[in-house]
Every structure is written in C-alpha cells, then in structure tokens.
Amino acid sequence: MKKTKTILGAVFFAMVILAGCKSTTNNKEADIAQLLQGKWQHIDDESNFLVFEGNHRKETAAGTNQWDDEIFVLSDACANPSDKANGGEPEKNRYISCIESDLCWYIIEVDKENLSLSYMGRGNTLTYKRAK
C-alpha cells in the first residue's frame, strides 16, 4: 500500500512538472512576438533604429528622415524566397522574414532590454538595445 502511494505520488509529481514545462515553452513562444514589439537602437551605430509595430518592421539610419516600412512574418523558418532553403534548423517563432525585400533574420536573443539578430544573408550579428 505504501509503495503504491509512493509510486502514485511520483507519477503525479512528474505530470505536474511536465505540464509546467509545456506551459513555459508555449509562453516563451508567445513572449517572443510580444518582446519584439517596440523601438530598438543599434548598439554600435546609434543612428540606426529598428521598430516593430504589429506586423510592420521599420528601420532608419543616419542621414535619413525616412523609415523603411515593410510587413514581416514571424515563423519557424525563413519564409522569404532566398533563404527558404538556408539549412537553418526550424525553431518556433525565431525567424523574421520580409517577403517584399527578400530578407530574413534569426532571433538569437530577445528580452525586455536586448535584441540580437543574425542576418541570414551574411550570418552577421546585429545587436540592439531598447530605445527610450
């Protein structure tokens, strides 16, 4: 009887842990889209700004008063024609694709204050901080 209770307790504990892990993973996926939103400033080129508003990606750099504005898709792999077969591993909500300009970035890291992207065309890393 005591052995049965111990086994049932262990099974229940494992189920709670697994359910918690699944929930955390789903929250991380949703958080990426939310955390991406807002205005970001490049850490090396402080005249370069990147803004995500809804499904729009906007960018401006030194000497221009214009913003490039394009619709982006957040997905598990590059969705733009040039990078669809780039060999990158699919990963939930980690790729930003702009179909019109045929560009794609992998989200290395995003949190409340930092954003690191890998440009799939060259593999270089772009690092931003949240702009005030």
PDB file of C-alpha atoms in Angstrom:
ATOM      1  CA  MET A   1       0.000   0.000   0.000  1.00  0.00           C
ATOM      2  CA  LYS A   2       2.786   2.402   0.987  1.00  0.00           C
ATOM      3  CA  LYS A   3       4.711   1.519  -2.191  1.00  0.00           C
ATOM      4  CA  THR A   4       1.598   2.210  -4.337  1.00  0.00           C
ATOM      5  CA  LYS A   5       1.123   5.650  -2.721  1.00  0.00           C
ATOM      6  CA  THR A   6       4.787   6.462  -3.345  1.00  0.00           C
ATOM      7  CA  ILE A   7       4.520   5.462  -6.995  1.00  0.00           C
ATOM      8  CA  LEU A   8       1.283   7.426  -7.467  1.00  0.00           C
ATOM      9  CA  GLY A   9       2.868  10.452  -5.786  1.00  0.00           C
ATOM     10  CA  ALA A  10       5.893  10.234  -8.083  1.00  0.00           C
ATOM     11  CA  VAL A  11       3.685   9.918 -11.183  1.00  0.00           C
ATOM     12  CA  PHE A  12       1.576  12.907 -10.093  1.00  0.00           C
ATOM     13  CA  PHE A  13       4.723  14.964  -9.425  1.00  0.00           C
ATOM     14  CA  ALA A  14       6.142  14.087 -12.860  1.00  0.00           C
ATOM     15  CA  MET A  15       2.857  15.071 -14.554  1.00  0.00           C
ATOM     16  CA  VAL A  16       2.865  18.458 -12.797  1.00  0.00           C
ATOM     17  CA  ILE A  17       6.472  19.093 -13.824  1.00  0.00           C
ATOM     18  CA  LEU A  18       5.833  18.111 -17.455  1.00  0.00           C
ATOM     19  CA  ALA A  19       2.694  20.260 -17.653  1.00  0.00           C
ATOM     20  CA  GLY A  20       4.665  23.185 -16.249  1.00  0.00           C
ATOM     21  CA  CYS A  21       7.440  22.723 -18.800  1.00  0.00           C
ATOM     22  CA  LYS A  22       4.991  22.642 -21.683  1.00  0.00           C
ATOM     23  CA  SER A  23       3.270  25.777 -20.437  1.00  0.00           C
ATOM     24  CA  THR A  24       6.608  27.585 -20.097  1.00  0.00           C
ATOM     25  CA  THR A  25       7.590  26.654 -23.645  1.00  0.00           C
ATOM     26  CA  ASN A  26       4.299  27.959 -25.043  1.00  0.00           C
ATOM     27  CA  ASN A  27       4.685  31.168 -23.039  1.00  0.00           C
ATOM     28  CA  LYS A  28       8.216  31.668 -24.395  1.00  0.00           C
ATOM     29  CA  GLU A  29       6.909  31.369 -27.947  1.00  0.00           C
ATOM     30  CA  ALA A  30       4.188  33.948 -27.327  1.00  0.00           C
ATOM     31  CA  ASP A  31       6.628  36.162 -25.425  1.00  0.00           C
ATOM     32  CA  ILE A  32       8.990  36.408 -28.421  1.00  0.00           C
ATOM     33  CA  ALA A  33       6.321  38.134 -30.516  1.00  0.00           C
ATOM     34  CA  GLN A  34       5.432  40.477 -27.638  1.00  0.00           C
ATOM     35  CA  LEU A  35       9.018  41.251 -26.647  1.00  0.00           C
ATOM     36  CA  LEU A  36       9.925  42.093 -30.229  1.00  0.00           C
ATOM     37  CA  GLN A  37       7.412  44.951 -30.319  1.00  0.00           C
ATOM     38  CA  GLY A  38       8.743  48.480 -29.836  1.00  0.00           C
ATOM     39  CA  LYS A  39      11.695  50.653 -30.792  1.00  0.00           C
ATOM     40  CA  TRP A  40      15.278  49.343 -30.781  1.00  0.00           C
ATOM     41  CA  GLN A  41      18.594  51.214 -31.192  1.00  0.00           C
ATOM     42  CA  HIS A  42      21.697  49.545 -32.655  1.00  0.00           C
ATOM     43  CA  ILE A  43      24.452  49.414 -30.020  1.00  0.00           C
ATOM     44  CA  ASP A  44      27.332  50.184 -32.434  1.00  0.00           C
ATOM     45  CA  ASP A  45      25.563  52.569 -34.847  1.00  0.00           C
ATOM     46  CA  GLU A  46      23.388  54.693 -32.581  1.00  0.00           C
ATOM     47  CA  SER A  47      21.790  56.386 -35.607  1.00  0.00           C
ATOM     48  CA  ASN A  48      20.228  53.074 -36.658  1.00  0.00           C
ATOM     49  CA  PHE A  49      16.774  52.336 -35.265  1.00  0.00           C
ATOM     50  CA  LEU A  50      14.519  49.335 -35.765  1.00  0.00           C
ATOM     51  CA  VAL A  51      10.819  49.388 -34.857  1.00  0.00           C
ATOM     52  CA  PHE A  52       8.336  46.532 -34.712  1.00  0.00           C
ATOM     53  CA  GLU A  53       4.695  47.667 -34.664  1.00  0.00           C
ATOM     54  CA  GLY A  54       2.201  44.866 -35.076  1.00  0.00           C
ATOM     55  CA  ASN A  55       3.328  43.091 -38.232  1.00  0.00           C
ATOM     56  CA  HIS A  56       5.374  46.046 -39.557  1.00  0.00           C
ATOM     57  CA  ARG A  57       9.163  46.241 -39.428  1.00  0.00           C
ATOM     58  CA  LYS A  58      10.501  49.778 -39.765  1.00  0.00           C
ATOM     59  CA  GLU A  59      14.133  50.867 -39.986  1.00  0.00           C
ATOM     60  CA  THR A  60      16.009  54.155 -40.332  1.00  0.00           C
ATOM     61  CA  ALA A  61      19.677  55.122 -40.279  1.00  0.00           C
ATOM     62  CA  ALA A  62      21.907  58.210 -40.139  1.00  0.00           C
ATOM     63  CA  GLY A  63      21.207  60.989 -42.589  1.00  0.00           C
ATOM     64  CA  THR A  64      17.712  59.860 -43.487  1.00  0.00           C
ATOM     65  CA  ASN A  65      14.410  61.105 -42.166  1.00  0.00           C
ATOM     66  CA  GLN A  66      12.592  58.275 -43.894  1.00  0.00           C
ATOM     67  CA  TRP A  67      11.684  54.942 -42.433  1.00  0.00           C
ATOM     68  CA  ASP A  68      11.730  51.744 -44.462  1.00  0.00           C
ATOM     69  CA  ASP A  69       8.405  50.091 -43.643  1.00  0.00           C
ATOM     70  CA  GLU A  70       7.645  46.519 -44.568  1.00  0.00           C
ATOM     71  CA  ILE A  71       5.339  43.775 -43.367  1.00  0.00           C
ATOM     72  CA  PHE A  72       7.181  40.938 -41.642  1.00  0.00           C
ATOM     73  CA  VAL A  73       6.281  37.360 -40.744  1.00  0.00           C
ATOM     74  CA  LEU A  74       7.450  35.692 -37.539  1.00  0.00           C
ATOM     75  CA  SER A  75       7.793  31.966 -38.203  1.00  0.00           C
ATOM     76  CA  ASP A  76       9.656  28.706 -37.564  1.00  0.00           C
ATOM     77  CA  ALA A  77      11.956  29.131 -40.598  1.00  0.00           C
ATOM     78  CA  CYS A  78      12.783  31.793 -43.184  1.00  0.00           C
ATOM     79  CA  ALA A  79       9.764  32.445 -45.369  1.00  0.00           C
ATOM     80  CA  ASN A  80      11.444  34.686 -47.950  1.00  0.00           C
ATOM     81  CA  PRO A  81      12.438  33.128 -51.300  1.00  0.00           C
ATOM     82  CA  SER A  82      16.248  33.468 -50.984  1.00  0.00           C
ATOM     83  CA  ASP A  83      16.542  31.973 -47.523  1.00  0.00           C
ATOM     84  CA  LYS A  84      13.839  29.269 -47.543  1.00  0.00           C
ATOM     85  CA  ALA A  85      16.428  26.547 -48.130  1.00  0.00           C
ATOM     86  CA  ASN A  86      19.215  28.043 -45.998  1.00  0.00           C
ATOM     87  CA  GLY A  87      19.658  24.887 -43.952  1.00  0.00           C
ATOM     88  CA  GLY A  88      18.749  26.582 -40.672  1.00  0.00           C
ATOM     89  CA  GLU A  89      17.062  24.439 -38.073  1.00  0.00           C
ATOM     90  CA  PRO A  90      13.345  25.184 -37.663  1.00  0.00           C
ATOM     91  CA  GLU A  91      12.625  26.804 -34.320  1.00  0.00           C
ATOM     92  CA  LYS A  92       9.265  28.168 -33.167  1.00  0.00           C
ATOM     93  CA  ASN A  93       8.849  31.938 -33.794  1.00  0.00           C
ATOM     94  CA  ARG A  94      12.589  32.570 -34.196  1.00  0.00           C
ATOM     95  CA  TYR A  95      12.710  33.846 -37.788  1.00  0.00           C
ATOM     96  CA  ILE A  96      11.713  37.310 -39.015  1.00  0.00           C
ATOM     97  CA  SER A  97      11.036  37.276 -42.758  1.00  0.00           C
ATOM     98  CA  CYS A  98      10.324  40.230 -45.019  1.00  0.00           C
ATOM     99  CA  ILE A  99       8.967  38.791 -48.251  1.00  0.00           C
ATOM    100  CA  GLU A 100       8.957  42.030 -50.276  1.00  0.00           C
ATOM    101  CA  SER A 101      12.658  42.792 -49.688  1.00  0.00           C
ATOM    102  CA  ASP A 102      13.583  39.076 -49.584  1.00  0.00           C
ATOM    103  CA  LEU A 103      15.342  39.341 -46.203  1.00  0.00           C
ATOM    104  CA  CYS A 104      15.408  37.094 -43.130  1.00  0.00           C
ATOM    105  CA  TRP A 105      16.841  37.311 -39.602  1.00  0.00           C
ATOM    106  CA  TYR A 106      17.177  34.698 -36.882  1.00  0.00           C
ATOM    107  CA  ILE A 107      16.343  35.934 -33.365  1.00  0.00           C
ATOM    108  CA  ILE A 108      19.322  34.934 -31.239  1.00  0.00           C
ATOM    109  CA  GLU A 109      18.002  36.643 -28.125  1.00  0.00           C
ATOM    110  CA  VAL A 110      15.193  38.985 -27.184  1.00  0.00           C
ATOM    111  CA  ASP A 111      14.227  40.226 -23.753  1.00  0.00           C
ATOM    112  CA  LYS A 112      12.845  43.454 -22.299  1.00  0.00           C
ATOM    113  CA  GLU A 113      16.070  45.384 -22.977  1.00  0.00           C
ATOM    114  CA  ASN A 114      18.124  43.489 -25.612  1.00  0.00           C
ATOM    115  CA  LEU A 115      17.659  42.168 -29.127  1.00  0.00           C
ATOM    116  CA  SER A 116      20.263  40.156 -31.062  1.00  0.00           C
ATOM    117  CA  LEU A 117      19.598  39.104 -34.633  1.00  0.00           C
ATOM    118  CA  SER A 118      21.597  37.067 -37.107  1.00  0.00           C
ATOM    119  CA  TYR A 119      21.118  38.281 -40.671  1.00  0.00           C
ATOM    120  CA  MET A 120      20.659  35.067 -42.646  1.00  0.00           C
ATOM    121  CA  GLY A 121      22.078  36.526 -45.881  1.00  0.00           C
ATOM    122  CA  ARG A 122      25.538  37.024 -44.361  1.00  0.00           C
ATOM    123  CA  GLY A 123      25.397  35.471 -40.922  1.00  0.00           C
ATOM    124  CA  ASN A 124      26.494  38.668 -39.168  1.00  0.00           C
ATOM    125  CA  THR A 125      25.055  39.557 -35.764  1.00  0.00           C
ATOM    126  CA  LEU A 126      23.113  42.771 -35.175  1.00  0.00           C
ATOM    127  CA  THR A 127      22.676  43.839 -31.563  1.00  0.00           C
ATOM    128  CA  TYR A 128      20.150  46.380 -30.323  1.00  0.00           C
ATOM    129  CA  LYS A 129      19.036  47.859 -27.031  1.00  0.00           C
ATOM    130  CA  ARG A 130      15.506  49.023 -26.326  1.00  0.00           C
ATOM    131  CA  ALA A 131      15.212  52.730 -27.123  1.00  0.00           C
ATOM    132  CA  LYS A 132      13.673  55.081 -24.591  1.00  0.00           C
TER     133      LYS A 132
END
